[in-house]
Tab-separated table of C-alpha atoms and ligand atoms in Angstrom:
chain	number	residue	atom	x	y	z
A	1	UNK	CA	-137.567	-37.965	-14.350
A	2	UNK	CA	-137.742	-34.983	-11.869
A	3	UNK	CA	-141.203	-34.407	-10.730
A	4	UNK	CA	-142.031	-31.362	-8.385
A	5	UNK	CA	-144.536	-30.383	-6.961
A	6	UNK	CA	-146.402	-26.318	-6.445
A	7	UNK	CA	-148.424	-26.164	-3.679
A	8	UNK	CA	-150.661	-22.973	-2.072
A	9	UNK	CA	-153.730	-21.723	-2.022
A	10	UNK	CA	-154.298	-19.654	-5.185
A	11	UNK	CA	-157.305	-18.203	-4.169
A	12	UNK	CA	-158.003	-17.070	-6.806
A	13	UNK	CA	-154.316	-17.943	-8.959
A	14	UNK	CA	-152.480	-14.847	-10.227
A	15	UNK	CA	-150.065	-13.669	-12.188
A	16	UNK	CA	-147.466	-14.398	-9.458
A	17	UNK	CA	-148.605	-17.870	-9.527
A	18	UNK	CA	-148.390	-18.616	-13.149
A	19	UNK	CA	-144.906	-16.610	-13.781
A	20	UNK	CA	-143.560	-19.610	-10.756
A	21	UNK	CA	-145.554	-22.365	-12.880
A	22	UNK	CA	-143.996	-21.076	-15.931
A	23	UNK	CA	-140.446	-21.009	-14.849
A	24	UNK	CA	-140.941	-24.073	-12.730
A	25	UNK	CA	-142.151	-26.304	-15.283
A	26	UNK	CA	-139.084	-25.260	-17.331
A	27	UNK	CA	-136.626	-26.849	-14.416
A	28	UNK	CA	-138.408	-29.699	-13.732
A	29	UNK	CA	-139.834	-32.988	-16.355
A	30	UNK	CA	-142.961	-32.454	-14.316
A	31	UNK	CA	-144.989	-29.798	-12.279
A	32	UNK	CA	-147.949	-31.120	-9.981
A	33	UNK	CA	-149.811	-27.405	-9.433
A	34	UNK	CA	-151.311	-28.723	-5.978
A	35	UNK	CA	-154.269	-27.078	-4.594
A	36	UNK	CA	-153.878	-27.166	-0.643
A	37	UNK	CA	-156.190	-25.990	2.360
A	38	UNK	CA	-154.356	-23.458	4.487
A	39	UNK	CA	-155.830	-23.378	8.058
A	40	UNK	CA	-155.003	-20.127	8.446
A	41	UNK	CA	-156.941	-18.373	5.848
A	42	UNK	CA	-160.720	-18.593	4.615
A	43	UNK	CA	-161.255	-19.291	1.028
A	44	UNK	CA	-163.175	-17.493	-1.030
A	45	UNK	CA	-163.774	-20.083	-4.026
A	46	UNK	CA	-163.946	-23.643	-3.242
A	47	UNK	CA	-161.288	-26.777	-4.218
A	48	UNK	CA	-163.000	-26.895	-6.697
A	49	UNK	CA	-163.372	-23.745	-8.247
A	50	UNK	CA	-159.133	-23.183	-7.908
A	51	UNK	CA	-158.963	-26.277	-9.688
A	52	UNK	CA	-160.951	-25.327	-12.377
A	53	UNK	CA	-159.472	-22.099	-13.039
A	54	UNK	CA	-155.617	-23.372	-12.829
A	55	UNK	CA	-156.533	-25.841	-15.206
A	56	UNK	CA	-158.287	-23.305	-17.593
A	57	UNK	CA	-154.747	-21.245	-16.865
A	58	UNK	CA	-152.344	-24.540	-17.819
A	59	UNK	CA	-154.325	-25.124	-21.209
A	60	UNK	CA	-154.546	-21.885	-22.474
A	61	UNK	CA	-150.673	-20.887	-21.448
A	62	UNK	CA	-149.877	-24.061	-22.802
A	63	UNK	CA	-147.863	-25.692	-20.080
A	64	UNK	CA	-147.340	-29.359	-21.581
A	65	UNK	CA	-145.549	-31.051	-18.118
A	66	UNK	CA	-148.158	-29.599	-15.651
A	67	UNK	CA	-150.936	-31.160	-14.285
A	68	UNK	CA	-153.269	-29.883	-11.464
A	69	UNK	CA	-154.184	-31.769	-8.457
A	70	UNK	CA	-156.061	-30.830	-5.395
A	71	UNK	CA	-155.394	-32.583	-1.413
A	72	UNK	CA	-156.987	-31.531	1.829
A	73	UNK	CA	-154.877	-33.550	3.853
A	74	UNK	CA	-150.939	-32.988	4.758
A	75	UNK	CA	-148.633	-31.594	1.677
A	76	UNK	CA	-145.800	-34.041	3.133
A	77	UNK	CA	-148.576	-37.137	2.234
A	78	UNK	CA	-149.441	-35.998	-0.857
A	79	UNK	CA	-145.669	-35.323	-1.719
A	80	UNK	CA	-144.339	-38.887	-0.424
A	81	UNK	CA	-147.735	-40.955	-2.410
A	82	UNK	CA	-146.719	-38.595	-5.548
A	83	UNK	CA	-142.664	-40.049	-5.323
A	84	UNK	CA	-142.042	-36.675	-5.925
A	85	UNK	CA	-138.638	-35.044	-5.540
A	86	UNK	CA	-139.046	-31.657	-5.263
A	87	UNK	CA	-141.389	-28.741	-3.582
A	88	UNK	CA	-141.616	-25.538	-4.806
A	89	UNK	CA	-142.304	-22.076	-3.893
A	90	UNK	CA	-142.410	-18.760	-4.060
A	91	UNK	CA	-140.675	-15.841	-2.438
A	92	UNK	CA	-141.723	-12.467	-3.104
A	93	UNK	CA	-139.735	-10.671	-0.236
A	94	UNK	CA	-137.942	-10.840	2.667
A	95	UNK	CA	-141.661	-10.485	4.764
A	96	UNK	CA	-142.655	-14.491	3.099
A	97	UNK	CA	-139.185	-15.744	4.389
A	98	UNK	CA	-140.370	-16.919	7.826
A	99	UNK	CA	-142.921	-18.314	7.240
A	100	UNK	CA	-141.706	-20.379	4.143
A	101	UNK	CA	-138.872	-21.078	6.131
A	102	UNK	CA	-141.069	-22.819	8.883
A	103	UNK	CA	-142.717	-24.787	6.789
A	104	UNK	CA	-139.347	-25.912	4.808
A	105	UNK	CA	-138.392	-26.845	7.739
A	106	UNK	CA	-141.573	-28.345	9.429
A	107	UNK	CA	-141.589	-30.565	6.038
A	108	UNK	CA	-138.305	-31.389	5.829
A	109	UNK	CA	-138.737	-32.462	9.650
A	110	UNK	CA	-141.581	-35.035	8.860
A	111	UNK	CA	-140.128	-36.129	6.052
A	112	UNK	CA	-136.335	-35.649	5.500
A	113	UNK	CA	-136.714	-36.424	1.502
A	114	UNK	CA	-138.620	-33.330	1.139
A	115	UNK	CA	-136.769	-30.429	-0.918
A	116	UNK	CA	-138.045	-27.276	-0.923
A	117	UNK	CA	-136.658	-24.813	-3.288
A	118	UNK	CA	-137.657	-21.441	-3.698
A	119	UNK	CA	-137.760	-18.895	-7.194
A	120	UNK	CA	-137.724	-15.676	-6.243
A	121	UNK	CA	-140.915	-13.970	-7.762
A	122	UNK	CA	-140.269	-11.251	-10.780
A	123	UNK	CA	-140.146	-7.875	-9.576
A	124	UNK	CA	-143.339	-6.578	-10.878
A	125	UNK	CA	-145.041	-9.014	-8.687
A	126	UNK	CA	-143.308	-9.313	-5.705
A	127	UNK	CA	-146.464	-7.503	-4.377
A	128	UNK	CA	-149.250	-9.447	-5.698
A	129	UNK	CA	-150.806	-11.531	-3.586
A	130	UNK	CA	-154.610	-13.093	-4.242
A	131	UNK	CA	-155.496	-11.798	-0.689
A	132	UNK	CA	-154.943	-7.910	-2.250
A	133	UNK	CA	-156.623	-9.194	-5.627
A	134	UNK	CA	-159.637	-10.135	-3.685
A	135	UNK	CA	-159.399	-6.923	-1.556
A	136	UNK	CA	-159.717	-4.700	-4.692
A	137	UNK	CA	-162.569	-7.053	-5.881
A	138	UNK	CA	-164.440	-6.768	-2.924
A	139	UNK	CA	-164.307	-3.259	-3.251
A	140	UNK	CA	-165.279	-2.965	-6.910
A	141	UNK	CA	-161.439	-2.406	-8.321
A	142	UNK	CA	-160.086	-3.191	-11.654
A	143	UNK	CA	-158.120	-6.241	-10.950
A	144	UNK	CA	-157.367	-6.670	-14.626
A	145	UNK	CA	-153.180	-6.277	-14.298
A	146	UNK	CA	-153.229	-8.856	-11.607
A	147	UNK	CA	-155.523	-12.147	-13.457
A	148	UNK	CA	-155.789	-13.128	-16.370
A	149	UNK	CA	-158.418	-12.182	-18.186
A	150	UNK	CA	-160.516	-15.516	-18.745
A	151	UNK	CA	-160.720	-15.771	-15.272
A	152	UNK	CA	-161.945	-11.899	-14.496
A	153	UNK	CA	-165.566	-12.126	-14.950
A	154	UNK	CA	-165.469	-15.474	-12.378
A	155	UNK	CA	-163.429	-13.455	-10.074
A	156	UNK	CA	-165.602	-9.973	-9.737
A	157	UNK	CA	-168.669	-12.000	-10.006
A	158	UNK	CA	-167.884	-13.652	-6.713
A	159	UNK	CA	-167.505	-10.328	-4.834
A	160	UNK	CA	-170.589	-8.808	-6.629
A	161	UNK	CA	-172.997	-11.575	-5.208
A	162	UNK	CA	-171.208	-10.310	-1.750
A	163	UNK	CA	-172.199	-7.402	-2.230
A	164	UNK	CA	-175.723	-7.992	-2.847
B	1	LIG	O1	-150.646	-20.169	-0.843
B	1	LIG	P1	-150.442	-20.472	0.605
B	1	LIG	O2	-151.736	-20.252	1.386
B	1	LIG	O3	-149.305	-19.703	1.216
B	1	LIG	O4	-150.063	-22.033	0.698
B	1	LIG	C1	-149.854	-22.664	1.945
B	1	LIG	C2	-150.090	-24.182	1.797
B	1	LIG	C3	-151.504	-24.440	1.294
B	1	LIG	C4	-149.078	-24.746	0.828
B	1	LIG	C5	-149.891	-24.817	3.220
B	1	LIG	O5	-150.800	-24.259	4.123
B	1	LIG	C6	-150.039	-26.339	3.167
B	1	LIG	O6	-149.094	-27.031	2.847
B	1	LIG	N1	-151.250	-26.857	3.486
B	1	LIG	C7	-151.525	-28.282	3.500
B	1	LIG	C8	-151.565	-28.813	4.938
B	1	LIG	C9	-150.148	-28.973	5.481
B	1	LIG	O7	-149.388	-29.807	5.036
B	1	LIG	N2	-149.790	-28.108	6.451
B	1	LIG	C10	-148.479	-28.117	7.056
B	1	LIG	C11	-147.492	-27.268	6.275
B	1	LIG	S1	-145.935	-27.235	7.094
């Protein structure tokens, strides 16, 4: 049994995200959707509130083999306590390369079991990213082509109490 694991940020998750859960969970027996702290950029919904709405996104797209988990410690400890064999991600141009290359490589480094493997993102979304999603929020955009639709109201609402 081939378990892999997503990790990021998906602050909020998109549909970038959940096209690579889809086609992810179709290559491997099981897909750990891992909610991770990136240093390098402030959240605007907590753990918990990812969580909640990738869950929300894996029942009602129906993903049977994915489960999702949150860590705020290393990816490479939460891949090596998982036994898993495989992390994924991914690339939506040649701009993401670097710095999914570094941390291939910074992974691989401290812990030479650890795949990474990369699907190249669809080509309607290879410029989505939640950073613009939240950018259009913030500013009172409709953000409906990028999130699902369940999750809009949640999304918006966030940037409206900004606003306030
Ligand atoms: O969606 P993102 O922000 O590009 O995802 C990056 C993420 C969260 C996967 C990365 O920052 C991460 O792995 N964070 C956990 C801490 C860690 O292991 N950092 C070292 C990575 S080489």
């Amino acid at each position: 049994m081939k378990t892999a694991i997503y990790p990021g940020s998906f602050d909020p998750v998109t549909y970038g995200h959940i096209e690579i859960i889809s086609r992810a969970a179709k290559l491997f027996d099981r897909l750990i959707v891992l909610v991770s702290v990136n240093m390098l950029k402030p959240a605007s919904f907590t753990v918990e509130e990812r969580k909640k709405m990738l869950t929300e996104t894996v029942a009602r797209e129906g993903f049977a083999n994915v489960e999702v988990d949150s860590s705020d410690g290393l990816l490479i400890d939460y891949f090596n306590k998982s036994k898993a064999d495989v992390i994924v991600r991914g690339l939506r141009a040649i701009s993401d390369f670097e710095y999914e290359f570094q941390m291939a490589q910074t992974n691989r480094r401290l812990c030479y079991k650890a795949e990474t493997i990369f699907l190249a993102s669809k080509t309607e979304y290879t410029y989505l990213s939640s950073s613009m999603v939240k950018q259009i929020a913030a500013f009172g955009g409709d953000i409906s082509d990028f999130v699902p639709e369940y999750l809009l109201g949640r999304i918006t609402e966030r940037f409206n109490k900004r606003k306030d």
